[in-house]
Tab-separated table of C-alpha atoms (C1' of nucleotides) in Angstrom:
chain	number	residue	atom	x	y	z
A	21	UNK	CA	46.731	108.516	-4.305
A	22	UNK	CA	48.270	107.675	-0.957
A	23	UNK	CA	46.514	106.656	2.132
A	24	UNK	CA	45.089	109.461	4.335
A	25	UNK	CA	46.842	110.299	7.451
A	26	UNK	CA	44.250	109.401	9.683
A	27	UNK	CA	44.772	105.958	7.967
A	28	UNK	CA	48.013	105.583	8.581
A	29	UNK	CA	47.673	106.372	11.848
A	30	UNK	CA	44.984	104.339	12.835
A	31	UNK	CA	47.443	101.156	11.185
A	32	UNK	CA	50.292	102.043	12.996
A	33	UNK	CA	48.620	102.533	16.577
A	34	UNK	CA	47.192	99.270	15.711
A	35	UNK	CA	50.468	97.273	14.732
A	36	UNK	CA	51.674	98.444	18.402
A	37	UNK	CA	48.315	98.000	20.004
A	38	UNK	CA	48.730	94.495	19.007
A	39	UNK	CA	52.163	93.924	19.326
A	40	UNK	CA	52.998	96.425	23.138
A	41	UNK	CA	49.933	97.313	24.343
A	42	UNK	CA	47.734	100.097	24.935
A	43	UNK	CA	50.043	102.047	27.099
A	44	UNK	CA	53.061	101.160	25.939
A	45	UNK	CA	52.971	103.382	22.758
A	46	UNK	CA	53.234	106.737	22.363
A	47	UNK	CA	52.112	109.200	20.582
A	48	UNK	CA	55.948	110.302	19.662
A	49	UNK	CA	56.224	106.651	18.313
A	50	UNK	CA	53.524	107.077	15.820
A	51	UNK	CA	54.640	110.681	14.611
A	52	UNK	CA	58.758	109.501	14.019
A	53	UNK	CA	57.395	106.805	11.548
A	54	UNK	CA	54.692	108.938	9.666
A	55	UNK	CA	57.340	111.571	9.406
A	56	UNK	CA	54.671	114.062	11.181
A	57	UNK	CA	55.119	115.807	14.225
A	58	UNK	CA	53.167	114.795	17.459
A	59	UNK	CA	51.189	118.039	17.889
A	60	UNK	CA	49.659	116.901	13.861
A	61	UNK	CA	48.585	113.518	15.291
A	62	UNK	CA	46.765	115.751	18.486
A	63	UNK	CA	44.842	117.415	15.167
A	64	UNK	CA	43.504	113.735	13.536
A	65	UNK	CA	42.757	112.495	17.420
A	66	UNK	CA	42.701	115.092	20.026
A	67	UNK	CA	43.109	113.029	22.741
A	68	UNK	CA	44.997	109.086	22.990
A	69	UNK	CA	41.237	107.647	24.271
A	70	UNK	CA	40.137	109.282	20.543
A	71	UNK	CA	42.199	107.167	19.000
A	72	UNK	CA	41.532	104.251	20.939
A	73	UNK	CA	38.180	104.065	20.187
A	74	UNK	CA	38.857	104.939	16.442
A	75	UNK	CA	40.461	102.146	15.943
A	76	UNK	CA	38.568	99.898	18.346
A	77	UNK	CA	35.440	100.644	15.976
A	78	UNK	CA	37.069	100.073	12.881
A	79	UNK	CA	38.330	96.505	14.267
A	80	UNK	CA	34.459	96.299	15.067
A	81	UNK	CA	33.806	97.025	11.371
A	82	UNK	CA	36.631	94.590	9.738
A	83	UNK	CA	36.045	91.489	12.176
A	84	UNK	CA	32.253	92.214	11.563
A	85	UNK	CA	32.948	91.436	8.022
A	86	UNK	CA	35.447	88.815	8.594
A	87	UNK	CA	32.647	86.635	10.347
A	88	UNK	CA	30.219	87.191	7.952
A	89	UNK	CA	32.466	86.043	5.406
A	90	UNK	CA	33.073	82.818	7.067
A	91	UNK	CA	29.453	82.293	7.639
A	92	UNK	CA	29.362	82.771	3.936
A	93	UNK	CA	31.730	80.090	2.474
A	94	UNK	CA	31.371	77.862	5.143
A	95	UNK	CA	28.498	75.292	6.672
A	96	UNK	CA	30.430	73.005	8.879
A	97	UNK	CA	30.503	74.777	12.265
A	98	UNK	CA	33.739	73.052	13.593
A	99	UNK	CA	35.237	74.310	10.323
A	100	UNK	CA	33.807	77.302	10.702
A	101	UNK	CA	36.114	77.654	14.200
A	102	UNK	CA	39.421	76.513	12.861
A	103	UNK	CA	38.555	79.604	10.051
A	104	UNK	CA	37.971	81.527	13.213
A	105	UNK	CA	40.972	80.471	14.795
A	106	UNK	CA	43.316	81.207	11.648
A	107	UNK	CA	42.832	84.540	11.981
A	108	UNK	CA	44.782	84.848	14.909
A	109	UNK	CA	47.040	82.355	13.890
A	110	UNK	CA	48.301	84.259	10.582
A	111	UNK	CA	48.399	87.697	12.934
A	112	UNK	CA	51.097	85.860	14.738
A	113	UNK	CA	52.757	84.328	12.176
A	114	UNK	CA	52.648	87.564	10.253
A	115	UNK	CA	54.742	89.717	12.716
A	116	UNK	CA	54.006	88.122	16.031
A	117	UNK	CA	51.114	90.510	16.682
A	118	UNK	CA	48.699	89.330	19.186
A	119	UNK	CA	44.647	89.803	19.382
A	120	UNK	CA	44.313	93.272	19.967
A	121	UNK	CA	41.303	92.458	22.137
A	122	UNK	CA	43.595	90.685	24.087
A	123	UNK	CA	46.199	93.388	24.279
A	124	UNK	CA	43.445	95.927	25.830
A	125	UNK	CA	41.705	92.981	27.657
A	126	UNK	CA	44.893	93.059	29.910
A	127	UNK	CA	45.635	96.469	30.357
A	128	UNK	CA	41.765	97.017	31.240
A	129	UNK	CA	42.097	98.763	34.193
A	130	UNK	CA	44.450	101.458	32.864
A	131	UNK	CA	41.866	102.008	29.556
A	132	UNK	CA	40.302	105.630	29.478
A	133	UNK	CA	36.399	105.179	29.666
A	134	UNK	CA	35.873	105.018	26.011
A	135	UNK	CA	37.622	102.890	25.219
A	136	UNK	CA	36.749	99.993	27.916
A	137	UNK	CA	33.351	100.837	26.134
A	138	UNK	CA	34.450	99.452	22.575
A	139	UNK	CA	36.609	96.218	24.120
A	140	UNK	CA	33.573	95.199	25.529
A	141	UNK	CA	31.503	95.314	21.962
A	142	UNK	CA	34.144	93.423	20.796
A	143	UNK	CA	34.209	90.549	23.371
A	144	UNK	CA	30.267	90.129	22.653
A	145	UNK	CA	30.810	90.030	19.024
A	146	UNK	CA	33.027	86.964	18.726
A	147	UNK	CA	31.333	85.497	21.703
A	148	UNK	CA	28.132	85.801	20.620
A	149	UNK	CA	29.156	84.591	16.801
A	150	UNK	CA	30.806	81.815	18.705
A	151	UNK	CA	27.672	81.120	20.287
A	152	UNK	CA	25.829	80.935	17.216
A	153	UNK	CA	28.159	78.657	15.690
A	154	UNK	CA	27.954	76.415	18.830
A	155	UNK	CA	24.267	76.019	18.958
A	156	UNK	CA	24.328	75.204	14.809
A	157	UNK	CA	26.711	72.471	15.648
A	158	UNK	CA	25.072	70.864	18.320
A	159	UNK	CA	21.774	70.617	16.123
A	160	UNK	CA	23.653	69.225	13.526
A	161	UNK	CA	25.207	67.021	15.895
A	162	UNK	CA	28.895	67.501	15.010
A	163	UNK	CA	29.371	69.157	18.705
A	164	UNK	CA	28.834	67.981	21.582
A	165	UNK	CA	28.907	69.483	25.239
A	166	UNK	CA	26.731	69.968	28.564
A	167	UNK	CA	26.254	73.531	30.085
A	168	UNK	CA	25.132	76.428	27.711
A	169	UNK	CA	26.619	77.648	23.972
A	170	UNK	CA	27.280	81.185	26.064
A	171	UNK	CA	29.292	80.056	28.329
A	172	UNK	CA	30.986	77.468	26.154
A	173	UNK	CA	31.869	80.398	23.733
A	174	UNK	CA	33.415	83.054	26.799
A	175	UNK	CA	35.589	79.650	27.659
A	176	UNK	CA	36.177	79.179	23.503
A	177	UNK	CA	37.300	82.825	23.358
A	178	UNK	CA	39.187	82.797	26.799
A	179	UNK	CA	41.369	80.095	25.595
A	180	UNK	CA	42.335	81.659	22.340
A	181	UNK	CA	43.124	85.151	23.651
A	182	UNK	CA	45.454	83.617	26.187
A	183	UNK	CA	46.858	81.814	23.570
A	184	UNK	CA	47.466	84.662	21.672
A	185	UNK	CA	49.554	86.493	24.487
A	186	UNK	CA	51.426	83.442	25.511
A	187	UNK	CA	51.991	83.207	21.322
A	188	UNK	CA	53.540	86.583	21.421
A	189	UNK	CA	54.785	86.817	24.485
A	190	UNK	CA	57.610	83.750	23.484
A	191	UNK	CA	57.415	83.947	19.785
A	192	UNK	CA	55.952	80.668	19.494
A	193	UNK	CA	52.397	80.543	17.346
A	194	UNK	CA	52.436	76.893	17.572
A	195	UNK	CA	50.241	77.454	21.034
A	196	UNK	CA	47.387	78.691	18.825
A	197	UNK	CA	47.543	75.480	17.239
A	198	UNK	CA	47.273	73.239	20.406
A	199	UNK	CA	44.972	75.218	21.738
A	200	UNK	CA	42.783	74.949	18.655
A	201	UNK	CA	42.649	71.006	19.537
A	202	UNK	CA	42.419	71.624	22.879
A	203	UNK	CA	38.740	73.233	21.915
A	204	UNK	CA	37.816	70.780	19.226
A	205	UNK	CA	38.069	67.739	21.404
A	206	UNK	CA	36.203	69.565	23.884
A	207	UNK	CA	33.317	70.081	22.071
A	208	UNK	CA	33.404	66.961	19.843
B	7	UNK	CA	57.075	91.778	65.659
B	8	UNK	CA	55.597	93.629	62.691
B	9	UNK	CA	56.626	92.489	59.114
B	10	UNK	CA	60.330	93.483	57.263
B	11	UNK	CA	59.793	96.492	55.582
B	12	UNK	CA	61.023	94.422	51.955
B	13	UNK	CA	58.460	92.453	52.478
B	14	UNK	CA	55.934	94.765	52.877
B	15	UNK	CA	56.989	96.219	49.204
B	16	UNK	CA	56.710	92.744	47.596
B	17	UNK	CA	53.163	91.923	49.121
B	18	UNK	CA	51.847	95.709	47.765
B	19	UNK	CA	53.777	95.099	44.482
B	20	UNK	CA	52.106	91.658	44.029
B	21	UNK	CA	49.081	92.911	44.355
B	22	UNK	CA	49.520	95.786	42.029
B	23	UNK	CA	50.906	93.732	39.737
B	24	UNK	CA	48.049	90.822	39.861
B	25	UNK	CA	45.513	94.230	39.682
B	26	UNK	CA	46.854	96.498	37.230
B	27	UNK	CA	49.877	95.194	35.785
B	28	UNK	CA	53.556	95.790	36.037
B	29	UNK	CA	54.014	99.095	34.378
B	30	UNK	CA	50.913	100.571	35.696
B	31	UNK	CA	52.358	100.969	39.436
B	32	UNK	CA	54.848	102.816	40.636
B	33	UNK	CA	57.394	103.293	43.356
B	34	UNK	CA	54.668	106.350	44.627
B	35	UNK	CA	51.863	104.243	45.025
B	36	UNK	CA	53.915	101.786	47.559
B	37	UNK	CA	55.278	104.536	48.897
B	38	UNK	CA	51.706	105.730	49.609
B	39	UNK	CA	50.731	102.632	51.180
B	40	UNK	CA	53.293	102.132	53.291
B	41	UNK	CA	54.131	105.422	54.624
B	42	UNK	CA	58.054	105.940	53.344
B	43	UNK	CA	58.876	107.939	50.843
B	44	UNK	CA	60.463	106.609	47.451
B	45	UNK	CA	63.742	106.931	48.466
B	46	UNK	CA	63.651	104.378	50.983
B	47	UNK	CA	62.194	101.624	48.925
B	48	UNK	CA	65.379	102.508	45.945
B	49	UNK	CA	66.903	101.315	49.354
B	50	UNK	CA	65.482	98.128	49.472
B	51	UNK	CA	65.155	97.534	45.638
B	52	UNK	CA	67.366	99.844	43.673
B	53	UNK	CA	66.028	99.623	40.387
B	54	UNK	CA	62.088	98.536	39.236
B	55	UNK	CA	63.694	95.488	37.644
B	56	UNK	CA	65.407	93.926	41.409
B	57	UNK	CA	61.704	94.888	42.693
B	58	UNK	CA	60.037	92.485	40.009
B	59	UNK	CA	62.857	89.815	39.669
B	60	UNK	CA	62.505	89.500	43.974
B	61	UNK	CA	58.769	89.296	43.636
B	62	UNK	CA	58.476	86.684	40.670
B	63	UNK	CA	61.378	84.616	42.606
B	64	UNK	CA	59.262	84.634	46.224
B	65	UNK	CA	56.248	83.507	44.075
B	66	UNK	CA	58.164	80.704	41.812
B	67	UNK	CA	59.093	79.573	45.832
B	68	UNK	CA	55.149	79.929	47.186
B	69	UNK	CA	54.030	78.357	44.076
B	70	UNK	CA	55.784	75.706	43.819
B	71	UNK	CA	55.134	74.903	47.617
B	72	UNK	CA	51.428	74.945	46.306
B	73	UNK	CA	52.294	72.044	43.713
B	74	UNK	CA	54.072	70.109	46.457
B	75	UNK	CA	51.026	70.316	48.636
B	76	UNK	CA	48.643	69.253	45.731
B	77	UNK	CA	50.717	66.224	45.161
B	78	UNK	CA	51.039	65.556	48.411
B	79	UNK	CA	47.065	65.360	49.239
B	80	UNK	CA	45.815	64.378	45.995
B	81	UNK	CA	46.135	61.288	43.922
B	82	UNK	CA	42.929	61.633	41.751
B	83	UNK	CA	44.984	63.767	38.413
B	84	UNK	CA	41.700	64.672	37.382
B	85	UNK	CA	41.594	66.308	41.103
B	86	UNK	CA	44.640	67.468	41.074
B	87	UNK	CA	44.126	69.718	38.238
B	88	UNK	CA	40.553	70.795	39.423
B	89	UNK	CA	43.119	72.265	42.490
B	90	UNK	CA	45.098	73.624	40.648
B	91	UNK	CA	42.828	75.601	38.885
B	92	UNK	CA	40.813	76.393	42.041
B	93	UNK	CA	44.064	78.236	42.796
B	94	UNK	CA	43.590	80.978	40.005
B	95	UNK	CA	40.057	81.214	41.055
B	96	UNK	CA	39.987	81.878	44.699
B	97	UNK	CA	42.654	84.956	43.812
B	98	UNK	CA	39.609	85.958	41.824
B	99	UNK	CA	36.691	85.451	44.266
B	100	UNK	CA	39.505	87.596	46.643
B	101	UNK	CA	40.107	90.580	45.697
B	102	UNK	CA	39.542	90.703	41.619
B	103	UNK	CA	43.530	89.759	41.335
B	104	UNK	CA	44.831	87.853	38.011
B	105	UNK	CA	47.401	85.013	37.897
B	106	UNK	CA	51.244	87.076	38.292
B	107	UNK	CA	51.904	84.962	35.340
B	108	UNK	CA	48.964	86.006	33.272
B	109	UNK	CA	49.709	90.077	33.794
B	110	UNK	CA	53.527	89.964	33.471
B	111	UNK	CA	53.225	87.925	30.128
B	112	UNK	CA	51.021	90.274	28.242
B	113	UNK	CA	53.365	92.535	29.549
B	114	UNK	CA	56.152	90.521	28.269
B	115	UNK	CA	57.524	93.454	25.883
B	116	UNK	CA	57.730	96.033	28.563
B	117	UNK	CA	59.721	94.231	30.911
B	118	UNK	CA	63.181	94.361	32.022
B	119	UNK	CA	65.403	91.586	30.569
B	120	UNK	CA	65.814	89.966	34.678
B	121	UNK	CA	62.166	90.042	34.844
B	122	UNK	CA	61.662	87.952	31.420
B	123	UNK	CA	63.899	85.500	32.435
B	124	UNK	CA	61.560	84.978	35.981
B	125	UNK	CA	58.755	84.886	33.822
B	126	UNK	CA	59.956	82.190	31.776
B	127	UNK	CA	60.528	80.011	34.819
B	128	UNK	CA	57.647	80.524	36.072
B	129	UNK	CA	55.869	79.387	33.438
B	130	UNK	CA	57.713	76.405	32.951
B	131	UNK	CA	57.232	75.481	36.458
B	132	UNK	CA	53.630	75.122	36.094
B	133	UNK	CA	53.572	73.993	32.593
B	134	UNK	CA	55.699	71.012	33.646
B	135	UNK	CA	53.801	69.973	36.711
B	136	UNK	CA	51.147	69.918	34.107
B	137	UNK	CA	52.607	67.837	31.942
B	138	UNK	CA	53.525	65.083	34.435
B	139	UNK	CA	49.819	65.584	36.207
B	140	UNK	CA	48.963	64.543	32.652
B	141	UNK	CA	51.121	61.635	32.040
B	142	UNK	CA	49.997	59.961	35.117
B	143	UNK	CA	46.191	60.494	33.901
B	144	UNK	CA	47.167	59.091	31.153
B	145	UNK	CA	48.458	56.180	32.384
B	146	UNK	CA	46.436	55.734	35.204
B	147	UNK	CA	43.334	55.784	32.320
B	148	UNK	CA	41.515	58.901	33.864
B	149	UNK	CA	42.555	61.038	30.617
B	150	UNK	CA	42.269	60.170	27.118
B	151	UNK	CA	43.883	62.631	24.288
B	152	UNK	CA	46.131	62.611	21.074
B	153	UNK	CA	49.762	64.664	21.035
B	154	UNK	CA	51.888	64.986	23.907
B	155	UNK	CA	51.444	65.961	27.642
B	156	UNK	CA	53.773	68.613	26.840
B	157	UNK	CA	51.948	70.764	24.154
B	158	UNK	CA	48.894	69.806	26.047
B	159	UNK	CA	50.327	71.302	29.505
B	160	UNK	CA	50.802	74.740	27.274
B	161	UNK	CA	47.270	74.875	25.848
B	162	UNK	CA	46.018	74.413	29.269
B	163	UNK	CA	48.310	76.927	30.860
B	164	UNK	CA	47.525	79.139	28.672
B	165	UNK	CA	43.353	78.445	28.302
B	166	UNK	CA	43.634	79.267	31.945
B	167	UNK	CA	45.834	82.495	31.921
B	168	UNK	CA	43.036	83.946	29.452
B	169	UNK	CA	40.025	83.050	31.830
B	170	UNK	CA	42.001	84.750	34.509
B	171	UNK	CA	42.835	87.708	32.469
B	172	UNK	CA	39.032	88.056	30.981
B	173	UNK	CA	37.895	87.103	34.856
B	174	UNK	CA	39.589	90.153	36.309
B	175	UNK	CA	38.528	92.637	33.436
B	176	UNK	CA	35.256	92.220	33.651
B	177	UNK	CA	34.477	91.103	37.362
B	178	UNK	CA	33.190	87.617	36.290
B	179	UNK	CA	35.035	84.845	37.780
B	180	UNK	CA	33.012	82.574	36.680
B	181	UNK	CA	34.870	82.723	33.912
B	182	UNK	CA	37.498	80.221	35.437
B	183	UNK	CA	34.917	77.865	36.159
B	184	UNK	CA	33.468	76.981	32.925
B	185	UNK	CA	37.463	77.823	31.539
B	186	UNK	CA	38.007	74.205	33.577
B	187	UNK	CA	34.959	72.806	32.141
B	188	UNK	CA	36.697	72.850	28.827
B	189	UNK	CA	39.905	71.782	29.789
B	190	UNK	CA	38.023	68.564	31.522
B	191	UNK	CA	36.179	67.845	28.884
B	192	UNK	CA	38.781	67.767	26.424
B	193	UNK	CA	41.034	65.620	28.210
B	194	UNK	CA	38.279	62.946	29.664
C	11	DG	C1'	67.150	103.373	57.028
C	12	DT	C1'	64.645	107.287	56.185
C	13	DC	C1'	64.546	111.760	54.789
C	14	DT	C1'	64.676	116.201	51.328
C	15	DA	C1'	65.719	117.643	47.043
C	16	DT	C1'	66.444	117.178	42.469
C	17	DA	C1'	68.005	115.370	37.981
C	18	DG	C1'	66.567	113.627	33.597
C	19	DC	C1'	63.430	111.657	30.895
C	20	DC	C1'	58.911	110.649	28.718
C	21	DC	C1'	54.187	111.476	28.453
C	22	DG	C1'	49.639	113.734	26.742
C	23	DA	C1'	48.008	117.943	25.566
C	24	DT	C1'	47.556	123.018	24.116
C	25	DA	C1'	48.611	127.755	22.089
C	26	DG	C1'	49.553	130.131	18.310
C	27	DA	C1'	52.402	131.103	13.936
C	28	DC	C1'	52.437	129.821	9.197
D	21	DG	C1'	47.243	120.673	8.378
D	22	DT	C1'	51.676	121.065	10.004
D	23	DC	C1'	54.852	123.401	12.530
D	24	DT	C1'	57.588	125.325	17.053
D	25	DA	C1'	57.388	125.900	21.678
D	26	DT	C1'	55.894	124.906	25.989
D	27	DC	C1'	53.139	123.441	30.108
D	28	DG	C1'	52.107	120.347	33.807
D	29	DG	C1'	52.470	116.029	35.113
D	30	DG	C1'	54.246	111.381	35.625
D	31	DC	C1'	58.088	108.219	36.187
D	32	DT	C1'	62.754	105.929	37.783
D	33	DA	C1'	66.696	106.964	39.949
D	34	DT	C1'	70.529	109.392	42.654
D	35	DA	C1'	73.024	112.583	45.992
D	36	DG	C1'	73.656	113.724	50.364
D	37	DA	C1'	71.925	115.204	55.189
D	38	DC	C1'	70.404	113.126	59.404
DNA sequence: GTCTATAGCCCGATAGAC
DNA sequence: GTCTATCGGGCTATAGAC
């Protein structure tokens, strides 16, 4: 049994999401590689901000699970970041796709309503995971900084995302790397 | 004497650009600003692309002009970088506007080949003054880090371009602040 | 240099047949 | 569910009068 259209749809929008940018895809793009016409994407996702959020909440869903199963198979919180940190090493190494919470992050102000609505559930889930993972280290005493684990984590996340588009942007994932030390020593 | 008409177009561009991006304006909405029609600003800049490549070239001038004047008032390279990120948040506090750099590289896709090639420079520009602001820390004993100036010129170029990118999405500038917190603190 | 007018394209979206 | 056809709008860009 193939994969449901919606499915593929959802997949493709996000390989472009990730890799031009919100506006920079249409809906003609999507429809010459499913082999469908655009009017049969309008019927899965009426409108483009439909299908923005779609796939903004099932991103929601799949890095939901991706934390939690870092939290599972791993107690050191500074390993626990470089885990956190491959993931958007291996999207750029895997086809030079870049964080598509960056990707909407920077075309914010051009974002229908609805979907602003999801990027910003997104921000606050790795921020406040990274917070989490922040305050575990500095109990455990393998971090430490001044100021507080919030703020620590928006500058964490900050610093990855525009890694991610710099990444992209010159097809050079290396930057994730250096970035990740760039973190570690400031925390350790 | 009022200002050239050209420039006019480049200081409404800029600011489109640093507030929505470069393929979210168009030749209307400078039109509609200025009071001429489209027409007359093909006049000036025939195609989108001699618009942006003019724009990123006056800025590679102001900016570095901005690095000169650093230099030239600052010893302290611990100082010299909290100026140079002071930069990218005063364009904040003023008017919600993101680094040029920032927008046109997660833009980088969309963009006419002449515009790339500005974008490159541009970024090289600042990544190198960071790299020699860096080698003098070093040397002068202010900064302490492994790996080389270079890579750790990108991570901080790029750390920054994120906090201005997350800064202007969501009205928080404070962003930048605690953005050079971590830079500080993992070079010191 | 600025205008009017328009070409040519792409976009999101809808109506209605099958 | 998928199609054809089309609407109304946006955009960059050009031709040619003044």
């Amino acid at each position: 049994m193939g994969k449901e259209v919606s499915e593929k749809i959802l997949d493709l929008a996000m390989d472009y999401i990730m890799g031009r940018g919100y506006n920079a895809f249409s809906y003609k793009d999507i429809s010459r590689e499913i082999g469908i016409r655009t009017s049969s994407i309008h019927y899965y996702f009426p409108t483009k901000g439909d299908l923005g959020k779609a796939l903004a909440q099932r991103f929601f869903q799949s890095t939901t699970e991706a934390l939690e199963l870092i939290d599972k198979t791993t107690q050191d919180p500074k390993e626990k970041i470089r885990k956190f940190v491959r993931i958007f090493y291996d999207n750029l190494k895997s086809g030079n796709r870049a964080c598509p919470v960056a990707m909407l992050s920077s075309d914010y102000e051009n974002l229908p309503e609805e979907v602003k609505r999801e990027v910003i559930n997104l921000i606050q889930l790795q921020e406040t995971w990274l917070a989490k993972v922040l305050e575990s280290g500095i109990k455990k005493k393998v971090f430490k900084f001044s100021g507080k684990p919030n703020d620590k984590a928006k500058a964490i996340f900050s610093a990855i995302e525009g890694a991610t588009i710099a990444s992209r942007a010159f097809s050079d994932p290396g930057r994730i790397l250096i970035t990740e030390d760039l973190i570690i020593n400031s925390i350790t």
